[in-house]
Amino acid sequence: DVPVLENPALPIGAYPRRAPACDGMVLPKQQSFADWNQSLPVGSASSRRTLQFQMQYPACTVHPIRGNVLTRLEKLDRGEYGALILAEAGLQRLGLEHRITRRFSPAEIVPAAGQGILAVQGRAGEYTDLLQRLNDPQAAFCAKIERAVSKGAYADLQGEHVTLYGFYAEDGVGIKSTLTGSVTQAESLANTFAEQLKQQVQAKKEAML
């Protein structure tokens, strides 16, 4: 949740180690996945999550849900929703990761770009040594590459190669895809991947006319 264009007077000086990046399904208290009541709506505040979730469960109804995490959980436990789709990192930071019933892999629901990553921002030229100690190079790499792809993106680093998971949508039409390449060419890979996703969505929209 930071601007795409960085303010040179207030740069991002560090990206600490990443928390879990993926999304999870939360059910009412004491319920297992086998107990999931699919007749009740699923709560999601993200169109990215909604579109991808419905690709897997097209029979389910997804309704918007507002409020902070605790408010949403209260609505769930009162029976207003059958399930919620939330970021695992947010639940973990609140000590509520035990509420997650099912974790979605990046291939199932591509996370938001930079999901689970914190950005440390400060005045230019200050606290340089401290910021270097806080910075995690892998988190920094993933944050920059994912934001170059689209709002929905996840970078999986494996040695000298990176696999990009991407999701792009327009007017309710979404496309998921993956692309693997060399870490040394990650920036051009991200730009190419972003353009491919946009073209695929346009082609899908035209095919639906």
Tab-separated table of C-alpha atoms in Angstrom:
chain	number	residue	atom	x	y	z
A	1	ASP	CA	0.000	0.000	0.000
A	2	VAL	CA	2.593	2.518	-1.120
A	3	PRO	CA	2.618	4.739	-4.243
A	4	VAL	CA	4.087	3.208	-7.387
A	5	LEU	CA	6.255	6.293	-7.901
A	6	GLU	CA	8.642	6.740	-4.985
A	7	ASN	CA	9.188	10.155	-3.394
A	8	PRO	CA	12.983	10.754	-3.530
A	9	ALA	CA	12.760	12.742	-0.284
A	10	LEU	CA	11.042	9.819	1.472
A	11	PRO	CA	12.454	6.671	-0.148
A	12	ILE	CA	11.809	3.099	0.904
A	13	GLY	CA	15.013	2.204	2.695
A	14	ALA	CA	14.365	-1.413	3.636
A	15	TYR	CA	12.103	-4.398	3.147
A	16	PRO	CA	12.239	-6.719	6.190
A	17	ARG	CA	11.878	-10.479	5.805
A	18	ARG	CA	8.592	-11.406	4.196
A	19	ALA	CA	5.674	-12.898	6.111
A	20	PRO	CA	3.549	-15.603	4.414
A	21	ALA	CA	2.404	-14.145	1.101
A	22	CYS	CA	-0.675	-16.207	0.324
A	23	ASP	CA	-4.387	-15.945	1.067
A	24	GLY	CA	-6.349	-18.249	3.325
A	25	MET	CA	-9.915	-19.359	3.898
A	26	VAL	CA	-11.324	-18.769	7.364
A	27	LEU	CA	-14.427	-20.630	8.554
A	28	PRO	CA	-16.589	-19.996	11.625
A	29	LYS	CA	-15.153	-21.156	14.935
A	30	GLN	CA	-15.042	-24.906	15.506
A	31	GLN	CA	-15.751	-25.680	11.830
A	32	SER	CA	-13.555	-27.833	9.610
A	33	PHE	CA	-13.364	-27.674	5.821
A	34	ALA	CA	-15.766	-30.625	5.684
A	35	ASP	CA	-18.312	-28.496	7.606
A	36	TRP	CA	-18.126	-25.541	5.200
A	37	ASN	CA	-21.655	-24.264	4.504
A	38	GLN	CA	-21.452	-23.302	0.827
A	39	SER	CA	-25.031	-21.990	0.821
A	40	LEU	CA	-23.873	-18.917	2.772
A	41	PRO	CA	-21.922	-16.157	0.983
A	42	VAL	CA	-18.159	-16.003	1.117
A	43	GLY	CA	-16.838	-12.639	2.309
A	44	SER	CA	-14.102	-10.895	0.353
A	45	ALA	CA	-13.111	-7.241	0.113
A	46	SER	CA	-10.841	-7.854	-2.892
A	47	SER	CA	-11.937	-8.276	-6.500
A	48	ARG	CA	-8.638	-10.087	-7.125
A	49	ARG	CA	-9.515	-12.730	-4.510
A	50	THR	CA	-13.155	-12.864	-5.580
A	51	LEU	CA	-12.477	-13.558	-9.259
A	52	GLN	CA	-9.852	-16.222	-8.565
A	53	PHE	CA	-11.886	-17.899	-5.838
A	54	GLN	CA	-14.877	-18.167	-8.184
A	55	MET	CA	-12.670	-19.769	-10.818
A	56	GLN	CA	-12.265	-22.656	-8.369
A	57	TYR	CA	-15.725	-22.582	-6.791
A	58	PRO	CA	-18.072	-21.201	-9.486
A	59	ALA	CA	-21.188	-22.280	-7.574
A	60	CYS	CA	-20.312	-20.129	-4.553
A	61	THR	CA	-21.604	-16.623	-4.004
A	62	VAL	CA	-19.092	-13.994	-2.906
A	63	HIS	CA	-20.264	-10.829	-1.162
A	64	PRO	CA	-18.223	-7.746	-0.232
A	65	ILE	CA	-17.290	-7.404	3.427
A	66	ARG	CA	-16.087	-4.277	5.218
A	67	GLY	CA	-14.304	-3.543	8.480
A	68	ASN	CA	-10.986	-4.548	10.018
A	69	VAL	CA	-10.021	-8.194	10.437
A	70	LEU	CA	-11.610	-8.566	13.878
A	71	THR	CA	-14.883	-7.008	12.656
A	72	ARG	CA	-14.970	-9.372	9.702
A	73	LEU	CA	-14.356	-12.373	11.955
A	74	GLU	CA	-17.239	-11.283	14.197
A	75	LYS	CA	-19.562	-11.158	11.177
A	76	LEU	CA	-18.368	-14.611	10.141
A	77	ASP	CA	-18.891	-16.139	13.581
A	78	ARG	CA	-22.384	-14.574	13.797
A	79	GLY	CA	-23.381	-16.562	10.723
A	80	GLU	CA	-23.547	-13.694	8.209
A	81	TYR	CA	-20.984	-15.471	6.018
A	82	GLY	CA	-20.008	-19.081	5.447
A	83	ALA	CA	-16.319	-18.258	4.987
A	84	LEU	CA	-13.861	-15.396	4.536
A	85	ILE	CA	-10.873	-15.031	2.226
A	86	LEU	CA	-8.109	-13.075	3.980
A	87	ALA	CA	-4.368	-12.517	3.733
A	88	GLU	CA	-2.459	-15.011	5.853
A	89	ALA	CA	0.114	-12.353	6.824
A	90	GLY	CA	-2.542	-10.120	8.376
A	91	LEU	CA	-3.934	-12.953	10.452
A	92	GLN	CA	-0.453	-14.043	11.523
A	93	ARG	CA	0.481	-10.553	12.696
A	94	LEU	CA	-2.656	-10.496	14.840
A	95	GLY	CA	-1.876	-13.932	16.297
A	96	LEU	CA	-4.889	-15.400	14.500
A	97	GLU	CA	-3.251	-17.777	12.027
A	98	HIS	CA	-4.965	-20.661	13.858
A	99	ARG	CA	-8.234	-19.458	12.285
A	100	ILE	CA	-7.035	-20.402	8.791
A	101	THR	CA	-8.768	-23.556	7.577
A	102	ARG	CA	-7.312	-23.725	4.081
A	103	ARG	CA	-4.263	-22.002	2.602
A	104	PHE	CA	-4.329	-21.188	-1.112
A	105	SER	CA	-1.130	-21.671	-3.083
A	106	PRO	CA	0.003	-18.896	-5.471
A	107	ALA	CA	-1.167	-21.089	-8.347
A	108	GLU	CA	-4.685	-21.222	-6.849
A	109	ILE	CA	-5.036	-17.559	-5.837
A	110	VAL	CA	-2.223	-15.276	-6.950
A	111	PRO	CA	-1.471	-12.910	-4.042
A	112	ALA	CA	-1.446	-9.139	-4.315
A	113	ALA	CA	1.922	-7.741	-5.383
A	114	GLY	CA	4.058	-7.356	-2.276
A	115	GLN	CA	1.573	-9.115	-0.010
A	116	GLY	CA	3.210	-9.981	3.308
A	117	ILE	CA	6.056	-7.492	2.785
A	118	LEU	CA	6.537	-4.413	4.973
A	119	ALA	CA	8.228	-1.315	3.571
A	120	VAL	CA	10.354	0.889	5.834
A	121	GLN	CA	10.209	4.469	4.582
A	122	GLY	CA	12.254	7.401	5.900
A	123	ARG	CA	13.942	10.669	5.087
A	124	ALA	CA	16.633	10.371	2.408
A	125	GLY	CA	20.131	9.840	3.755
A	126	GLU	CA	19.133	9.027	7.335
A	127	TYR	CA	19.630	5.782	9.318
A	128	THR	CA	21.472	4.123	6.431
A	129	ASP	CA	23.260	1.544	8.603
A	130	LEU	CA	20.065	0.597	10.438
A	131	LEU	CA	18.131	0.226	7.209
A	132	GLN	CA	20.803	-2.061	5.774
A	133	ARG	CA	20.450	-4.345	8.795
A	134	LEU	CA	16.646	-4.376	8.463
A	135	ASN	CA	16.626	-5.058	4.747
A	136	ASP	CA	16.077	-8.582	3.414
A	137	PRO	CA	17.436	-8.760	-0.171
A	138	GLN	CA	14.971	-11.474	-1.231
A	139	ALA	CA	11.969	-9.520	0.059
A	140	ALA	CA	13.251	-6.367	-1.659
A	141	PHE	CA	13.744	-8.238	-4.943
A	142	CYS	CA	10.268	-9.793	-4.827
A	143	ALA	CA	8.541	-6.525	-3.915
A	144	LYS	CA	10.037	-4.666	-6.862
A	145	ILE	CA	9.490	-7.437	-9.406
A	146	GLU	CA	5.909	-8.174	-8.326
A	147	ARG	CA	4.917	-4.506	-8.465
A	148	ALA	CA	6.317	-4.368	-12.002
A	149	VAL	CA	3.971	-7.157	-13.139
A	150	SER	CA	0.506	-6.222	-11.901
A	151	LYS	CA	-1.667	-5.784	-8.816
A	152	GLY	CA	-1.791	-9.566	-8.530
A	153	ALA	CA	1.683	-11.094	-8.626
A	154	TYR	CA	3.990	-13.381	-6.691
A	155	ALA	CA	7.692	-14.072	-7.276
A	156	ASP	CA	9.099	-17.445	-6.208
A	157	LEU	CA	12.896	-17.404	-6.035
A	158	GLN	CA	14.669	-20.716	-6.554
A	159	GLY	CA	18.430	-20.228	-6.820
A	160	GLU	CA	19.233	-18.422	-10.062
A	161	HIS	CA	15.681	-18.665	-11.406
A	162	VAL	CA	12.463	-16.882	-10.541
A	163	THR	CA	8.915	-18.041	-11.290
A	164	LEU	CA	6.342	-15.286	-11.594
A	165	TYR	CA	2.689	-15.997	-10.828
A	166	GLY	CA	0.472	-13.297	-12.286
A	167	PHE	CA	-3.193	-12.346	-12.268
A	168	TYR	CA	-4.710	-9.526	-14.298
A	169	ALA	CA	-8.345	-8.532	-14.701
A	170	GLU	CA	-10.445	-5.974	-16.530
A	171	ASP	CA	-14.224	-5.554	-16.350
A	172	GLY	CA	-14.609	-8.774	-14.383
A	173	VAL	CA	-12.543	-10.814	-16.857
A	174	GLY	CA	-9.384	-12.277	-15.326
A	175	ILE	CA	-6.381	-14.320	-16.438
A	176	LYS	CA	-3.859	-16.282	-14.348
A	177	SER	CA	-0.515	-17.406	-15.716
A	178	THR	CA	3.097	-18.199	-14.783
A	179	LEU	CA	6.454	-17.420	-16.325
A	180	THR	CA	9.934	-18.631	-15.318
A	181	GLY	CA	13.268	-17.077	-16.176
A	182	SER	CA	16.693	-16.040	-14.944
A	183	VAL	CA	17.031	-13.787	-11.900
A	184	THR	CA	19.451	-11.627	-13.872
A	185	GLN	CA	16.700	-10.855	-16.391
A	186	ALA	CA	13.932	-10.441	-13.820
A	187	GLU	CA	13.057	-6.838	-14.678
A	188	SER	CA	12.589	-7.470	-18.401
A	189	LEU	CA	10.815	-10.737	-17.543
A	190	ALA	CA	8.336	-8.843	-15.353
A	191	ASN	CA	7.643	-6.251	-18.060
A	192	THR	CA	7.129	-8.948	-20.692
A	193	PHE	CA	4.869	-10.923	-18.370
A	194	ALA	CA	2.742	-7.863	-17.570
A	195	GLU	CA	2.190	-7.191	-21.269
A	196	GLN	CA	1.325	-10.838	-21.928
A	197	LEU	CA	-1.301	-10.839	-19.184
A	198	LYS	CA	-2.934	-7.691	-20.554
A	199	GLN	CA	-3.000	-9.115	-24.078
A	200	GLN	CA	-4.510	-12.384	-22.864
A	201	VAL	CA	-7.280	-10.538	-21.008
A	202	GLN	CA	-8.041	-8.429	-24.089
A	203	ALA	CA	-8.202	-11.560	-26.244
A	204	LYS	CA	-10.505	-13.247	-23.739
A	205	LYS	CA	-12.804	-10.217	-23.644
A	206	GLU	CA	-12.969	-10.094	-27.451
A	207	ALA	CA	-13.761	-13.809	-27.600
A	208	MET	CA	-16.710	-13.249	-25.257
A	209	LEU	CA	-18.323	-10.604	-27.488
